[in-house]
Amino acid sequence: MSGFFQCVAGPIIERPATPFKIIDGDIAMTSRKAIYIKGFAHDNPIPAACRIGNTVMTGVINGVDPVTGEFPDSLEEQCVFLFQQVESIIRAAGGTMDDILKMTVWMKDSSQRASLNKVWLATFPDANDRPARHTLQAALQGKRLIQCDFTAVIADGR
């Protein structure tokens, strides 16, 4: 039943064709913008991120070298590439690193957080101006040692 969903306490209704939000009690239509960047590609037809209004959400971002497309052997190098990709994506969406609200990070071995924290602290040096972060251990595929996603709220006017 593409285009429809079942309400828990009501009939089947058609989904709006365009994303929307409620502002002051009125439905305001917004458009979704797919964000693509050079050196970042999925095997599937998925953008790096998506923006609706001032909100940006990403898919999974890996610590891959954007020039070679290869994963470095070291976690330290993958962390550097991961944060370079994050910055490229948020800039392509019209924001800056200051707009990132939360990052979720998955590591093959979460006991090696020191490598992540080194780049994290260089990227977000002010303890009073950092995004929230949640780090989890995960069975990452292949040579992936780290990956993340993030949610950002871009300041008005950008």
PDB file of N, CA, C and O in Angstrom, residues 8 11 13 18 29 32 42 57 61 72 82 84 87 92 94 104 109 115 121 146 151 153 157:
ATOM      1  N   VAL A   8      -3.264   4.345  14.159  1.00  0.00           N
ATOM      2  CA  VAL A   8      -3.542   3.417  15.243  1.00  0.00           C
ATOM      3  C   VAL A   8      -5.024   3.462  15.610  1.00  0.00           C
ATOM      4  O   VAL A   8      -5.640   2.437  15.836  1.00  0.00           O
ATOM      5  N   PRO A  11      -8.828   5.475  10.361  1.00  0.00           N
ATOM      6  CA  PRO A  11      -8.827   4.827   9.054  1.00  0.00           C
ATOM      7  C   PRO A  11      -7.492   5.010   8.326  1.00  0.00           C
ATOM      8  O   PRO A  11      -6.631   5.761   8.753  1.00  0.00           O
ATOM      9  N   ILE A  13      -5.251   6.631   5.776  1.00  0.00           N
ATOM     10  CA  ILE A  13      -5.265   7.958   5.153  1.00  0.00           C
ATOM     11  C   ILE A  13      -4.056   8.094   4.239  1.00  0.00           C
ATOM     12  O   ILE A  13      -3.044   7.430   4.433  1.00  0.00           O
ATOM     13  N   THR A  18       4.338  15.908   0.052  1.00  0.00           N
ATOM     14  CA  THR A  18       5.453  16.766   0.398  1.00  0.00           C
ATOM     15  C   THR A  18       5.597  16.806   1.904  1.00  0.00           C
ATOM     16  O   THR A  18       4.605  16.850   2.613  1.00  0.00           O
ATOM     17  N   MET A  29       4.193  23.827   4.214  1.00  0.00           N
ATOM     18  CA  MET A  29       4.860  22.876   3.337  1.00  0.00           C
ATOM     19  C   MET A  29       6.341  23.243   3.241  1.00  0.00           C
ATOM     20  O   MET A  29       6.695  24.406   3.142  1.00  0.00           O
ATOM     21  N   ARG A  32      12.131  18.827   0.729  1.00  0.00           N
ATOM     22  CA  ARG A  32      13.288  18.050   1.142  1.00  0.00           C
ATOM     23  C   ARG A  32      14.381  18.251   0.105  1.00  0.00           C
ATOM     24  O   ARG A  32      14.135  18.180  -1.096  1.00  0.00           O
ATOM     25  N   HIS A  42      27.342   6.111  -1.901  1.00  0.00           N
ATOM     26  CA  HIS A  42      26.800   4.861  -1.395  1.00  0.00           C
ATOM     27  C   HIS A  42      26.713   3.874  -2.550  1.00  0.00           C
ATOM     28  O   HIS A  42      26.649   4.265  -3.711  1.00  0.00           O
ATOM     29  N   MET A  57      19.859  15.765   8.494  1.00  0.00           N
ATOM     30  CA  MET A  57      20.175  14.444   9.025  1.00  0.00           C
ATOM     31  C   MET A  57      20.967  13.691   7.965  1.00  0.00           C
ATOM     32  O   MET A  57      20.686  13.806   6.779  1.00  0.00           O
ATOM     33  N   ILE A  61      28.250   7.856   7.792  1.00  0.00           N
ATOM     34  CA  ILE A  61      29.476   8.460   7.258  1.00  0.00           C
ATOM     35  C   ILE A  61      30.637   7.595   7.734  1.00  0.00           C
ATOM     36  O   ILE A  61      30.742   7.277   8.916  1.00  0.00           O
ATOM     37  N   PRO A  72      41.816   3.661   5.352  1.00  0.00           N
ATOM     38  CA  PRO A  72      43.160   3.535   5.925  1.00  0.00           C
ATOM     39  C   PRO A  72      43.172   2.406   6.960  1.00  0.00           C
ATOM     40  O   PRO A  72      42.125   2.042   7.515  1.00  0.00           O
ATOM     41  N   LEU A  82      36.789  10.786   8.672  1.00  0.00           N
ATOM     42  CA  LEU A  82      35.391  10.832   9.106  1.00  0.00           C
ATOM     43  C   LEU A  82      34.966  12.282   9.381  1.00  0.00           C
ATOM     44  O   LEU A  82      33.953  12.747   8.871  1.00  0.00           O
ATOM     45  N   GLN A  84      36.434  15.011   8.323  1.00  0.00           N
ATOM     46  CA  GLN A  84      36.480  15.778   7.067  1.00  0.00           C
ATOM     47  C   GLN A  84      35.186  15.586   6.285  1.00  0.00           C
ATOM     48  O   GLN A  84      34.636  16.549   5.725  1.00  0.00           O
ATOM     49  N   GLU A  87      32.365  17.544   7.975  1.00  0.00           N
ATOM     50  CA  GLU A  87      32.436  18.975   7.658  1.00  0.00           C
ATOM     51  C   GLU A  87      32.014  19.258   6.220  1.00  0.00           C
ATOM     52  O   GLU A  87      31.296  20.226   5.952  1.00  0.00           O
ATOM     53  N   ALA A  92      27.944  21.521   2.649  1.00  0.00           N
ATOM     54  CA  ALA A  92      27.113  21.346   1.453  1.00  0.00           C
ATOM     55  C   ALA A  92      25.638  21.579   1.772  1.00  0.00           C
ATOM     56  O   ALA A  92      24.875  21.997   0.902  1.00  0.00           O
ATOM     57  N   GLY A  94      24.678  23.858   3.797  1.00  0.00           N
ATOM     58  CA  GLY A  94      24.520  25.277   4.113  1.00  0.00           C
ATOM     59  C   GLY A  94      24.829  25.630   5.551  1.00  0.00           C
ATOM     60  O   GLY A  94      24.534  26.735   6.004  1.00  0.00           O
ATOM     61  N   THR A 104      26.123  10.368  16.487  1.00  0.00           N
ATOM     62  CA  THR A 104      26.171   8.996  16.965  1.00  0.00           C
ATOM     63  C   THR A 104      27.339   8.346  16.257  1.00  0.00           C
ATOM     64  O   THR A 104      27.469   8.453  15.034  1.00  0.00           O
ATOM     65  N   ASP A 109      35.896  -1.166  17.840  1.00  0.00           N
ATOM     66  CA  ASP A 109      36.403  -1.415  19.192  1.00  0.00           C
ATOM     67  C   ASP A 109      36.275  -0.123  19.991  1.00  0.00           C
ATOM     68  O   ASP A 109      37.118   0.763  19.890  1.00  0.00           O
ATOM     69  N   SER A 115      41.467   7.672  20.213  1.00  0.00           N
ATOM     70  CA  SER A 115      41.680   8.154  18.838  1.00  0.00           C
ATOM     71  C   SER A 115      40.537   9.047  18.393  1.00  0.00           C
ATOM     72  O   SER A 115      40.744  10.084  17.764  1.00  0.00           O
ATOM     73  N   LEU A 121      38.116  16.534  20.164  1.00  0.00           N
ATOM     74  CA  LEU A 121      38.555  17.709  20.915  1.00  0.00           C
ATOM     75  C   LEU A 121      39.199  18.763  20.012  1.00  0.00           C
ATOM     76  O   LEU A 121      39.051  19.961  20.260  1.00  0.00           O
ATOM     77  N   ILE A 146      35.341   2.830  12.128  1.00  0.00           N
ATOM     78  CA  ILE A 146      34.497   3.843  12.740  1.00  0.00           C
ATOM     79  C   ILE A 146      33.513   4.373  11.705  1.00  0.00           C
ATOM     80  O   ILE A 146      33.814   4.408  10.511  1.00  0.00           O
ATOM     81  N   THR A 151      22.862  14.836  13.373  1.00  0.00           N
ATOM     82  CA  THR A 151      21.702  15.689  13.191  1.00  0.00           C
ATOM     83  C   THR A 151      22.170  17.116  13.440  1.00  0.00           C
ATOM     84  O   THR A 151      22.899  17.367  14.424  1.00  0.00           O
ATOM     85  N   VAL A 153      20.937  21.447  13.204  1.00  0.00           N
ATOM     86  CA  VAL A 153      19.911  22.468  13.052  1.00  0.00           C
ATOM     87  C   VAL A 153      20.649  23.730  12.615  1.00  0.00           C
ATOM     88  O   VAL A 153      21.402  24.316  13.392  1.00  0.00           O
ATOM     89  N   GLY A 157      18.421  31.881   8.427  1.00  0.00           N
ATOM     90  CA  GLY A 157      19.002  32.753   7.405  1.00  0.00           C
ATOM     91  C   GLY A 157      20.059  32.094   6.541  1.00  0.00           C
ATOM     92  O   GLY A 157      20.627  32.733   5.669  1.00  0.00           O
TER      93      GLY A 157
END
